[in-house]
CSV table of C-alpha atoms in Angstrom, one decimal:
chain,number,residue,atom,x,y,z
W,28,UNK,CA,26.8,3.7,-63.0
W,29,UNK,CA,26.0,6.0,-60.3
W,30,UNK,CA,23.2,5.5,-57.9
W,31,UNK,CA,21.4,7.8,-55.7
W,32,UNK,CA,18.2,8.0,-53.6
W,33,UNK,CA,15.6,10.5,-52.6
W,34,UNK,CA,12.7,10.3,-50.2
W,35,UNK,CA,10.2,12.9,-49.3
W,36,UNK,CA,6.5,13.2,-48.4
W,37,UNK,CA,5.1,10.5,-50.4
W,38,UNK,CA,7.6,9.9,-53.3
W,39,UNK,CA,10.4,7.5,-53.2
W,40,UNK,CA,12.6,6.6,-56.4
W,41,UNK,CA,16.0,5.7,-57.3
W,42,UNK,CA,18.1,7.7,-60.0
W,43,UNK,CA,20.6,5.8,-62.2
W,44,UNK,CA,23.0,7.4,-64.5
W,45,UNK,CA,24.9,5.3,-67.3
W,46,UNK,CA,27.6,7.8,-68.9
W,47,UNK,CA,30.0,5.1,-70.2
W,48,UNK,CA,29.6,6.4,-73.8
W,49,UNK,CA,29.4,10.1,-72.9
W,50,UNK,CA,32.9,11.0,-74.3
W,51,UNK,CA,31.9,9.5,-77.7
W,52,UNK,CA,28.3,10.4,-78.2
W,53,UNK,CA,27.6,13.4,-75.8
W,54,UNK,CA,24.7,11.6,-74.5
W,55,UNK,CA,24.0,9.7,-71.3
W,56,UNK,CA,21.1,7.5,-69.9
W,57,UNK,CA,19.3,8.7,-66.9
W,58,UNK,CA,16.8,6.2,-65.4
W,59,UNK,CA,14.1,6.9,-62.6
W,60,UNK,CA,12.8,4.0,-60.9
W,61,UNK,CA,9.8,4.4,-58.9
W,62,UNK,CA,10.1,2.8,-55.4
W,63,UNK,CA,6.9,4.2,-54.4
W,64,UNK,CA,3.5,2.5,-53.6
W,65,UNK,CA,1.7,5.3,-55.5
W,66,UNK,CA,2.4,6.5,-59.2
W,67,UNK,CA,3.7,10.1,-59.5
W,68,UNK,CA,4.2,12.4,-62.2
W,69,UNK,CA,7.6,12.8,-64.0
W,70,UNK,CA,8.8,14.8,-67.3
W,71,UNK,CA,8.0,13.1,-70.6
W,72,UNK,CA,11.3,14.2,-71.7
W,73,UNK,CA,14.3,15.9,-70.3
W,74,UNK,CA,16.3,18.7,-72.3
W,75,UNK,CA,17.7,22.1,-71.8
W,76,UNK,CA,14.2,23.8,-71.1
W,77,UNK,CA,13.6,21.5,-67.9
W,78,UNK,CA,17.2,20.7,-66.7
W,79,UNK,CA,19.5,23.1,-64.9
W,80,UNK,CA,23.4,22.6,-64.8
W,81,UNK,CA,24.3,23.1,-61.1
W,82,UNK,CA,27.7,22.3,-61.0
W,83,UNK,CA,30.5,22.0,-63.4
W,84,UNK,CA,34.1,21.2,-62.5
W,85,UNK,CA,37.2,20.7,-64.7
W,86,UNK,CA,40.0,18.4,-63.9
W,87,UNK,CA,43.3,20.4,-63.2
W,88,UNK,CA,46.2,18.2,-64.4
W,89,UNK,CA,48.7,20.3,-62.3
W,90,UNK,CA,46.8,20.1,-59.0
W,91,UNK,CA,45.3,16.6,-59.9
W,92,UNK,CA,42.1,17.9,-58.8
W,93,UNK,CA,38.6,19.0,-60.0
W,94,UNK,CA,38.0,22.8,-60.0
W,95,UNK,CA,34.9,24.5,-60.0
W,96,UNK,CA,34.0,26.3,-63.3
W,97,UNK,CA,31.8,29.5,-63.7
W,98,UNK,CA,28.7,28.6,-65.3
W,99,UNK,CA,27.3,30.9,-68.2
W,100,UNK,CA,23.9,32.8,-67.5
W,101,UNK,CA,22.5,32.5,-71.0
W,102,UNK,CA,18.7,33.6,-71.9
W,103,UNK,CA,17.3,30.4,-73.5
W,104,UNK,CA,14.0,30.6,-75.3
W,105,UNK,CA,11.7,27.9,-74.0
W,106,UNK,CA,8.5,29.8,-74.5
W,107,UNK,CA,7.5,27.1,-77.1
W,108,UNK,CA,8.5,24.0,-74.9
W,109,UNK,CA,5.5,22.5,-73.4
W,110,UNK,CA,6.7,20.4,-70.5
W,111,UNK,CA,4.5,17.2,-70.7
W,112,UNK,CA,4.4,14.8,-67.8
W,113,UNK,CA,3.6,11.1,-67.6
W,114,UNK,CA,2.8,8.9,-64.4
W,115,UNK,CA,5.6,6.6,-63.4
W,116,UNK,CA,3.9,3.5,-61.7
W,117,UNK,CA,5.2,1.6,-58.6
W,118,UNK,CA,8.5,-0.5,-59.5
W,119,UNK,CA,8.6,0.8,-63.1
W,120,UNK,CA,11.1,2.8,-64.7
W,121,UNK,CA,11.6,5.8,-67.2
W,122,UNK,CA,14.8,6.2,-69.2
W,123,UNK,CA,15.9,9.4,-70.7
W,124,UNK,CA,18.7,9.8,-73.1
W,125,UNK,CA,20.0,13.1,-72.2
W,126,UNK,CA,22.0,14.9,-75.0
W,127,UNK,CA,24.4,17.0,-72.8
W,128,UNK,CA,26.7,17.8,-75.8
W,129,UNK,CA,23.9,19.8,-77.5
W,130,UNK,CA,22.6,21.1,-74.1
W,131,UNK,CA,26.0,22.4,-73.0
W,132,UNK,CA,26.6,24.0,-76.3
W,133,UNK,CA,23.3,26.0,-75.7
W,134,UNK,CA,23.7,26.5,-71.9
W,135,UNK,CA,27.3,27.2,-71.8
W,136,UNK,CA,29.1,28.0,-75.1
W,137,UNK,CA,29.1,26.8,-78.6
W,138,UNK,CA,31.7,24.1,-79.0
W,139,UNK,CA,31.9,23.6,-75.4
W,140,UNK,CA,31.9,19.7,-76.0
W,141,UNK,CA,34.6,19.9,-78.9
W,142,UNK,CA,37.0,22.5,-76.8
W,143,UNK,CA,37.0,20.0,-73.7
W,144,UNK,CA,37.0,16.8,-75.8
W,145,UNK,CA,40.6,15.5,-74.4
W,146,UNK,CA,39.8,17.2,-70.9
W,147,UNK,CA,38.0,15.5,-67.9
W,148,UNK,CA,35.3,17.1,-66.1
W,149,UNK,CA,32.3,16.2,-64.2
W,150,UNK,CA,28.8,18.1,-63.6
W,151,UNK,CA,25.6,17.8,-61.7
W,152,UNK,CA,22.1,18.4,-63.3
W,153,UNK,CA,18.7,19.0,-61.7
W,154,UNK,CA,15.4,18.8,-62.9
W,155,UNK,CA,11.7,19.1,-61.4
W,156,UNK,CA,9.4,16.1,-61.3
W,157,UNK,CA,5.8,17.0,-62.2
W,158,UNK,CA,4.4,16.0,-58.6
W,159,UNK,CA,5.3,18.9,-56.1
W,160,UNK,CA,2.0,18.6,-54.3
W,161,UNK,CA,2.5,14.9,-54.0
W,162,UNK,CA,6.4,14.7,-53.8
W,163,UNK,CA,7.2,18.0,-51.7
W,164,UNK,CA,10.9,18.5,-51.5
W,165,UNK,CA,11.8,15.3,-53.6
W,166,UNK,CA,10.2,17.0,-56.5
W,167,UNK,CA,13.6,18.3,-57.5
W,168,UNK,CA,15.8,15.8,-58.8
W,169,UNK,CA,19.7,16.6,-58.3
W,170,UNK,CA,22.2,14.1,-59.7
W,171,UNK,CA,25.4,12.9,-58.1
W,172,UNK,CA,28.6,13.9,-60.3
W,173,UNK,CA,28.5,12.5,-63.7
W,174,UNK,CA,32.0,12.3,-65.2
W,175,UNK,CA,33.3,12.8,-68.6
W,176,UNK,CA,36.8,11.6,-69.1
């Protein structure tokens, strides 16, 4: 489990990542827990149209360290995607299932997940909440490292 906190104008929340089955399924759970006194808007779903892969590092067995990998810049058609939001009430959670296998193959290259099946890598993603007016700088969620071993 990975925990990170973000605080800003009026929004306070906790992001929890559960990636224990990422290698087998290509999916992980991302939970947002509201720590705010007021409800604020969050995306109803997270997919490749509203997430950004911000960092990707692959483990080099020779140097025994993670090395930064160049990210592909693909054009993705999200014109038909309607980014719907919901209100996250105080002390409530929203759990997303993020299918990074499918998203990586769209964002990076076909067979990305299969090609690196036996490799270790880590990545960070970011996505906007729906409350820039209310949340200010904390509107943009950026995860800590998510590991795929």
